Amino acid sequence: ITGTPASPTQSTPASLTLTSTESPASFECNVDGAGYSSCASPLNLSGLGDGNHTVLARASDQYGNVDTTPASATWTVDTAAPAAPTLTRTAPTSTPTNTTTATLTAGSVESGATLQYTTNGGTTWTNAPGNTNPIQLTGLTNGTTYNYAVRAVDAAGNASASSNTVSWTVDTVAPATPTLT
């Protein structure tokens, strides 16, 4: 069996190629434990639901000899987006702040998901540095207001909805010395 989908995948159809070392040969397939029935190459499957899928394929020669060690292919379909994470700024917590660093913590992130962020309401998502949680931000600019949101992207590429937005302003410049008159 060749052409097995990546696992996990968002794709609900699959097309598998069946080959035999003997020719001519016929094939029988067992899809997800439904029992063996005649099939052809390519084996085109459609409407696969979320979850694990297994195909067993065995060949028979022109004399009726059946392969006793069927080939197998297994993969997982995942079309469900992860839940949207929650986002908090854990350090510093005040705004404005006089520090050029910040720590953002995303809660409720699906295990194995990649964490991405966007700034200032943008539509471009960037992977969190090192895919770490919490996200450590450095080099923030004085006089800038930051608006961050995050999302989780699972191994199949499904993206969650955006989290809440966390906003703060960086102010590292002390006020001017007052003059007395």
Coordinates of N, CA and C in Angstrom, one line a residue:
I1 N 0.9 -1.2 0.0 CA 0.0 0.0 0.0 C 0.9 1.2 0.0
T2 N 0.7 2.1 -1.0 CA 1.4 3.4 -1.0 C 0.4 4.5 -1.1
G3 N 0.8 5.7 -0.8 CA -0.1 6.9 -0.8 C -0.8 7.1 0.4
T4 N -0.4 6.5 1.5 CA -1.1 6.7 2.8 C -1.0 8.2 3.2
P5 N -2.2 8.8 3.6 CA -2.2 10.2 4.0 C -1.2 10.4 5.2
A6 N -0.8 11.7 5.3 CA -0.1 12.1 6.4 C -0.9 11.9 7.7
S7 N -0.3 11.7 8.8 CA -1.1 11.5 10.0 C -0.6 12.4 11.1
P8 N -1.4 13.3 11.7 CA -2.8 13.5 11.3 C -3.0 14.3 10.1
T9 N -4.2 14.3 9.5 CA -4.5 15.0 8.3 C -5.9 15.6 8.4
Q10 N -6.2 16.7 7.7 CA -7.5 17.3 7.6 C -8.3 16.7 6.5
S11 N -7.7 15.9 5.6 CA -8.3 15.4 4.4 C -9.2 14.2 4.7
T12 N -10.5 14.3 4.3 CA -11.5 13.3 4.5 C -11.6 12.3 3.4
P13 N -11.1 12.6 2.2 CA -10.9 11.5 1.2 C -9.4 11.0 1.3
A14 N -9.3 9.8 0.8 CA -7.9 9.2 0.7 C -7.9 8.3 -0.6
S15 N -6.7 8.3 -1.2 CA -6.5 7.4 -2.4 C -5.2 6.6 -2.1
L16 N -5.4 5.3 -2.0 CA -4.3 4.4 -1.7 C -4.0 3.5 -3.0
T17 N -2.7 3.3 -3.2 CA -2.3 2.5 -4.4 C -1.9 1.1 -3.8
L18 N -2.5 0.1 -4.5 CA -2.3 -1.3 -4.1 C -1.4 -2.0 -5.2
T19 N -0.4 -2.7 -4.8 CA 0.5 -3.4 -5.7 C 0.7 -4.8 -5.2
S20 N 1.0 -5.7 -6.1 CA 1.4 -7.0 -5.8 C 2.6 -7.4 -6.6
T21 N 3.4 -8.4 -6.0 CA 4.6 -8.9 -6.7 C 4.2 -9.9 -7.8
E22 N 2.9 -10.3 -7.8 CA 2.4 -11.3 -8.8 C 1.5 -10.6 -9.7
S23 N 1.5 -11.0 -11.0 CA 0.6 -10.4 -11.9 C 0.0 -11.6 -12.8
P24 N -1.2 -11.7 -13.0 CA -2.3 -10.8 -12.5 C -2.6 -11.1 -11.1
A25 N -3.1 -10.1 -10.4 CA -3.5 -10.3 -9.0 C -4.8 -9.5 -8.8
S26 N -5.6 -10.0 -7.9 CA -6.8 -9.2 -7.5 C -6.7 -8.9 -6.0
F27 N -7.4 -7.9 -5.5 CA -7.3 -7.4 -4.2 C -8.6 -7.5 -3.4
E28 N -8.4 -7.7 -2.1 CA -9.5 -7.6 -1.1 C -9.0 -6.6 -0.1
C29 N -9.9 -5.7 0.4 CA -9.6 -4.7 1.4 C -10.5 -4.8 2.5
N30 N -10.0 -4.5 3.7 CA -10.8 -4.4 4.9 C -10.5 -2.9 5.4
V31 N -11.6 -2.1 5.3 CA -11.5 -0.7 5.7 C -12.1 -0.5 7.1
D32 N -11.3 -0.1 8.0 CA -11.8 0.2 9.4 C -12.5 -1.0 10.0
G33 N -12.1 -2.2 9.8 CA -12.6 -3.4 10.4 C -14.0 -3.9 9.9
A34 N -14.4 -3.4 8.7 CA -15.7 -3.7 8.1 C -15.7 -5.1 7.5
G35 N -14.5 -5.8 7.4 CA -14.5 -7.1 6.8 C -13.9 -6.9 5.4
Y36 N -13.4 -8.0 4.8 CA -12.7 -8.0 3.5 C -13.8 -8.0 2.4
S37 N -13.6 -7.2 1.4 CA -14.4 -7.3 0.2 C -13.5 -6.9 -1.0
S38 N -13.9 -7.3 -2.2 CA -13.2 -7.0 -3.4 C -12.9 -5.5 -3.5
C39 N -11.7 -5.1 -4.0 CA -11.3 -3.7 -4.2 C -10.4 -3.6 -5.3
A40 N -10.1 -2.4 -5.8 CA -9.2 -2.2 -6.9 C -8.2 -1.1 -6.5
S41 N -7.2 -1.0 -7.3 CA -6.2 0.0 -7.1 C -6.4 1.0 -8.2
P42 N -6.5 2.3 -7.9 CA -6.3 2.9 -6.5 C -7.6 2.7 -5.7
L43 N -7.4 2.5 -4.4 CA -8.6 2.4 -3.5 C -8.9 3.8 -3.1
N44 N -10.1 4.3 -3.6 CA -10.5 5.7 -3.3 C -11.5 5.6 -2.2
L45 N -11.2 6.3 -1.1 CA -12.1 6.4 0.1 C -12.6 7.9 0.2
S46 N -13.8 8.0 0.6 CA -14.3 9.4 0.8 C -15.2 9.5 2.1
G47 N -15.4 10.7 2.5 CA -16.3 10.9 3.7 C -15.7 10.3 5.0
L48 N -14.4 10.2 5.1 CA -13.8 9.7 6.3 C -14.1 10.6 7.5
G49 N -14.5 10.1 8.6 CA -14.8 11.0 9.7 C -13.5 11.2 10.6
D50 N -13.6 12.0 11.5 CA -12.5 12.2 12.5 C -12.2 11.0 13.2
G51 N -10.9 10.7 13.4 CA -10.5 9.5 14.2 C -9.5 8.7 13.4
N52 N -9.2 7.5 13.9 CA -8.2 6.6 13.3 C -8.8 5.8 12.2
H53 N -8.0 5.6 11.2 CA -8.5 4.8 10.0 C -7.4 3.8 9.7
T54 N -7.8 2.5 9.4 CA -6.9 1.5 9.0 C -7.4 0.7 7.8
V55 N -6.6 0.5 6.8 CA -6.9 -0.3 5.7 C -6.0 -1.5 5.7
L56 N -6.5 -2.7 5.5 CA -5.8 -3.9 5.3 C -6.0 -4.3 3.9
A57 N -5.0 -4.7 3.1 CA -5.2 -5.2 1.8 C -4.4 -6.4 1.6
R58 N -5.1 -7.4 0.9 CA -4.4 -8.6 0.6 C -4.6 -9.0 -0.9
A59 N -3.7 -9.6 -1.5 CA -3.7 -10.0 -2.9 C -4.0 -11.5 -3.1
S60 N -4.7 -11.8 -4.2 CA -4.9 -13.2 -4.6 C -4.4 -13.3 -6.0
D61 N -3.7 -14.5 -6.2 CA -3.2 -14.7 -7.6 C -4.3 -15.4 -8.4
Q62 N -4.0 -15.7 -9.7 CA -5.0 -16.2 -10.6 C -5.4 -17.6 -10.2
Y63 N -4.7 -18.3 -9.3 CA -5.0 -19.6 -8.9 C -5.8 -19.7 -7.6
G64 N -6.1 -18.5 -7.0 CA -6.9 -18.4 -5.8 C -6.0 -18.4 -4.5
N65 N -4.7 -18.3 -4.6 CA -3.9 -18.3 -3.5 C -4.0 -16.9 -2.9
V66 N -4.3 -16.8 -1.6 CA -4.5 -15.5 -0.9 C -3.3 -15.2 0.0
D67 N -2.8 -14.0 -0.1 CA -1.8 -13.5 0.8 C -2.2 -13.6 2.3
T68 N -1.4 -14.3 3.1 CA -1.8 -14.4 4.5 C -1.2 -13.3 5.4
T69 N -0.4 -12.4 4.8 CA 0.1 -11.3 5.6 C -0.3 -10.0 4.9
P70 N -1.5 -9.5 5.1 CA -2.0 -8.3 4.4 C -1.2 -7.1 4.7
A71 N -1.1 -6.2 3.8 CA -0.4 -5.0 4.0 C -1.4 -4.1 4.7
S72 N -0.8 -3.1 5.5 CA -1.7 -2.2 6.2 C -1.3 -0.8 6.1
A73 N -2.3 0.1 6.3 CA -2.0 1.6 6.3 C -2.9 2.1 7.4
T74 N -2.3 3.0 8.2 CA -3.1 3.6 9.3 C -2.8 5.1 9.4
W75 N -3.8 5.9 9.6 CA -3.7 7.3 9.7 C -4.8 7.9 10.5
T76 N -4.7 9.1 10.9 CA -5.7 9.8 11.7 C -6.3 11.0 11.0
V77 N -7.6 11.2 10.9 CA -8.2 12.3 10.3 C -8.6 13.2 11.5
D78 N -8.3 14.5 11.4 CA -8.6 15.5 12.5 C -9.0 16.8 11.8
T79 N -10.3 17.0 11.8 CA -10.8 18.3 11.2 C -11.3 19.3 12.2
A80 N -11.2 18.9 13.5 CA -11.7 19.8 14.5 C -10.7 20.8 15.0
A81 N -11.0 22.0 15.0 CA -10.1 23.1 15.5 C -10.0 23.0 17.0
P82 N -8.8 23.3 17.6 CA -8.7 23.3 19.1 C -9.5 24.4 19.6
A83 N -9.7 24.3 20.9 CA -10.4 25.4 21.6 C -9.5 26.7 21.6
A84 N -10.1 27.8 21.6 CA -9.4 29.1 21.7 C -8.7 29.2 23.0
P85 N -7.4 29.5 23.1 CA -6.8 29.7 24.4 C -7.2 31.0 25.0
T86 N -7.0 31.1 26.3 CA -7.1 32.4 27.0 C -5.7 33.0 27.2
L87 N -5.7 34.3 27.2 CA -4.4 35.0 27.2 C -4.3 36.0 28.4
T88 N -3.2 35.9 29.2 CA -3.0 36.9 30.2 C -1.6 37.4 30.1
R89 N -1.4 38.7 30.5 CA 0.0 39.2 30.6 C 0.3 39.0 32.1
T90 N 1.3 38.2 32.3 CA 1.7 37.8 33.7 C 2.8 38.6 34.3
A91 N 3.5 39.3 33.4 CA 4.6 40.2 33.9 C 5.0 41.2 32.8
P92 N 5.1 42.5 33.1 CA 4.5 43.1 34.3 C 3.0 43.2 34.1
T93 N 2.3 43.5 35.1 CA 0.8 43.5 35.0 C 0.2 44.9 34.9
S94 N 1.0 45.9 35.1 CA 0.5 47.3 35.1 C 0.6 47.9 33.6
T95 N -0.2 48.9 33.4 CA -0.1 49.6 32.1 C -0.4 51.1 32.5
P96 N 0.5 52.0 32.0 CA 1.7 51.8 31.3 C 2.7 51.1 32.2
T97 N 3.7 50.5 31.5 CA 4.8 49.9 32.2 C 6.1 50.5 31.8
N98 N 7.1 50.5 32.7 CA 8.4 51.1 32.3 C 9.4 50.0 31.9
T99 N 9.0 48.8 31.5 CA 9.9 47.8 31.1 C 9.7 47.4 29.7
T100 N 10.7 47.0 29.0 CA 10.7 46.7 27.6 C 10.6 45.2 27.3
T101 N 10.2 44.5 28.4 CA 9.9 43.0 28.3 C 8.5 42.8 28.8
A102 N 8.0 41.6 28.4 CA 6.7 41.2 28.8 C 6.6 39.7 28.8
T103 N 5.8 39.1 29.6 CA 5.5 37.7 29.6 C 4.0 37.5 29.4
L104 N 3.6 36.7 28.4 CA 2.3 36.4 28.1 C 2.1 34.9 28.3
T105 N 1.0 34.6 29.0 CA 0.7 33.2 29.3 C -0.6 32.8 28.6
A106 N -0.6 31.7 27.8 CA -1.8 31.2 27.1 C -2.3 30.0 27.9
G107 N -3.5 30.0 28.3 CA -4.1 28.9 29.0 C -5.0 28.1 28.1
S108 N -5.2 26.8 28.5 CA -6.1 25.9 27.8 C -5.6 25.7 26.3
V109 N -4.3 25.4 26.2 CA -3.7 25.1 24.8 C -3.7 23.6 24.7
E110 N -4.3 23.1 23.5 CA -4.3 21.7 23.2 C -2.9 21.1 23.2
S111 N -2.7 19.9 23.8 CA -1.5 19.3 23.9 C -0.9 19.0 22.5
G112 N 0.3 19.4 22.3 CA 1.0 19.2 21.0 C 0.7 20.3 20.0
A113 N -0.1 21.3 20.3 CA -0.5 22.4 19.4 C 0.7 23.4 19.4
T114 N 0.8 24.1 18.2 CA 1.7 25.2 18.1 C 1.0 26.4 18.5
L115 N 1.7 27.3 19.3 CA 1.1 28.5 19.7 C 1.6 29.6 18.8
Q116 N 0.6 30.4 18.3 CA 0.9 31.5 17.4 C 0.3 32.8 18.0
Y117 N 0.9 34.0 17.6 CA 0.4 35.2 18.1 C 0.3 36.2 16.9
T118 N -0.5 37.2 17.1 CA -0.7 38.4 16.2 C -0.7 39.6 17.1
T119 N -0.3 40.7 16.4 CA -0.2 42.0 17.2 C -1.1 43.0 16.5
N120 N -1.6 43.9 17.3 CA -2.4 45.1 16.9 C -3.5 44.7 15.9
G121 N -4.2 43.6 16.2 CA -5.3 43.3 15.3 C -5.0 42.8 14.0
G122 N -3.7 42.4 13.8 CA -3.3 41.9 12.5 C -3.9 40.6 12.1
T123 N -3.7 40.3 10.8 CA -4.2 39.0 10.3 C -3.0 38.0 10.0
T124 N -1.8 38.5 10.3 CA -0.6 37.6 10.1 C -0.3 37.0 11.5
W125 N -0.2 35.7 11.5 CA 0.1 34.9 12.7 C 1.5 34.4 12.6
T126 N 2.2 34.6 13.7 CA 3.6 34.2 13.9 C 3.8 33.1 15.0
N127 N 4.6 32.1 14.7 CA 4.8 31.1 15.7 C 5.5 31.8 16.9
A128 N 5.0 31.4 18.1 CA 5.7 31.9 19.3 C 7.1 31.4 19.4
P129 N 8.0 32.3 19.8 CA 9.4 32.0 19.8 C 9.7 30.6 20.6
G130 N 10.2 29.7 19.8 CA 10.5 28.3 20.4 C 9.2 27.6 20.8
N131 N 8.0 28.1 20.3 CA 6.7 27.5 20.7 C 6.6 27.3 22.2
T132 N 7.1 28.3 22.9 CA 7.1 28.2 24.4 C 5.8 28.9 25.0
N133 N 5.4 28.4 26.1 CA 4.3 29.0 26.8 C 4.7 29.0 28.3
P134 N 5.0 30.2 28.9 CA 4.6 31.5 28.4 C 5.6 32.0 27.3
I135 N 5.0 33.0 26.6 CA 5.7 33.7 25.6 C 6.5 34.9 26.2
Q136 N 7.8 34.9 26.0 CA 8.7 35.9 26.5 C 9.0 37.0 25.4
L137 N 8.6 38.2 25.6 CA 8.8 39.3 24.6 C 9.9 40.2 25.1
T138 N 10.8 40.6 24.3 CA 11.9 41.5 24.6 C 12.0 42.6 23.6
G139 N 12.7 43.6 23.9 CA 12.9 44.7 22.9 C 11.7 45.5 22.6
L140 N 10.8 45.6 23.5 CA 9.6 46.4 23.3 C 9.9 47.9 23.2
T141 N 9.2 48.6 22.4 CA 9.6 50.0 22.1 C 8.8 51.0 23.0
N142 N 9.6 52.0 23.5 CA 9.0 53.1 24.3 C 7.9 53.8 23.5
G143 N 6.8 54.1 24.2 CA 5.8 54.9 23.5 C 4.8 54.1 22.7
T144 N 5.0 52.8 22.7 CA 4.1 51.9 21.9 C 3.1 51.2 22.7
T145 N 1.9 51.1 22.2 CA 0.8 50.3 22.8 C 0.8 49.0 22.0
Y146 N 0.9 47.9 22.8 CA 0.9 46.6 22.2 C -0.5 45.9 22.5
N147 N -1.0 45.2 21.5 CA -2.2 44.5 21.5 C -1.9 43.1 21.0
Y148 N -1.9 42.1 21.9 CA -1.5 40.7 21.5 C -2.7 39.8 21.6
A149 N -2.8 38.8 20.7 CA -3.8 37.7 20.8 C -3.1 36.5 20.3
V150 N -3.5 35.3 20.8 CA -2.9 34.1 20.4 C -3.9 33.1 19.9
R151 N -3.4 32.1 19.2 CA -4.3 30.9 18.8 C -3.5 29.7 18.8
A152 N -4.1 28.5 18.8 CA -3.5 27.3 18.8 C -3.7 26.6 17.5
V153 N -2.7 26.0 16.9 CA -2.8 25.2 15.7 C -2.3 23.8 16.0
D154 N -3.3 22.8 15.8 CA -2.9 21.4 16.1 C -2.1 20.8 15.0
A155 N -1.7 19.6 15.2 CA -0.7 18.9 14.3 C -1.3 18.7 12.9
A156 N -2.6 18.7 12.8 CA -3.3 18.5 11.5 C -3.4 19.9 10.8
G157 N -3.1 21.0 11.4 CA -3.2 22.3 10.8 C -4.5 23.0 11.1
N158 N -5.3 22.5 12.0 CA -6.5 23.2 12.4 C -6.2 24.3 13.3
A159 N -6.7 25.5 13.0 CA -6.4 26.7 13.9 C -7.6 27.0 14.7
S160 N -7.3 27.3 16.0 CA -8.4 27.7 16.9 C -8.8 29.2 16.6
A161 N -9.9 29.6 17.1 CA -10.3 31.0 17.1 C -9.3 31.8 17.9
S162 N -9.3 33.1 17.7 CA -8.3 33.9 18.4 C -8.7 34.0 19.9
S163 N -7.7 34.2 20.7 CA -7.9 34.4 22.1 C -8.4 35.8 22.3
N164 N -8.7 36.1 23.6 CA -8.9 37.5 23.9 C -7.7 38.3 23.6
T165 N -7.8 39.6 23.5 CA -6.6 40.5 23.3 C -6.1 41.1 24.6
V166 N -4.8 41.1 24.8 CA -4.2 41.7 25.9 C -3.5 43.0 25.4
S167 N -3.7 44.1 26.1 CA -3.1 45.4 25.7 C -2.3 46.0 26.8
W168 N -1.3 46.7 26.5 CA -0.5 47.5 27.4 C 0.4 48.5 26.6
T169 N 0.8 49.5 27.3 CA 1.7 50.6 26.8 C 3.0 50.6 27.5
V170 N 4.1 50.8 26.7 CA 5.4 50.9 27.2 C 5.8 52.3 27.3
D171 N 6.2 52.8 28.6 CA 6.6 54.2 28.8 C 7.9 54.1 29.7
T172 N 9.0 54.3 29.0 CA 10.3 54.2 29.8 C 10.9 55.5 30.0
V173 N 10.3 56.6 29.5 CA 10.9 57.9 29.7 C 10.2 58.6 30.9
A174 N 11.1 59.1 31.8 CA 10.7 59.8 32.9 C 10.1 61.2 32.5
P175 N 9.2 61.7 33.3 CA 8.7 63.1 32.9 C 9.8 64.1 33.0
A176 N 9.6 65.2 32.3 CA 10.6 66.3 32.4 C 10.6 66.9 33.8
T177 N 11.8 67.4 34.2 CA 11.9 68.1 35.5 C 11.0 69.3 35.5
P178 N 10.2 69.5 36.5 CA 9.3 70.7 36.5 C 10.2 71.9 36.8
T179 N 9.7 73.1 36.3 CA 10.4 74.3 36.6 C 9.5 75.1 37.6
L180 N 10.2 75.7 38.5 CA 9.5 76.5 39.5 C 9.5 78.0 39.1
T181 N 8.4 78.6 39.2 CA 8.4 80.0 38.9 C 8.0 80.9 40.1

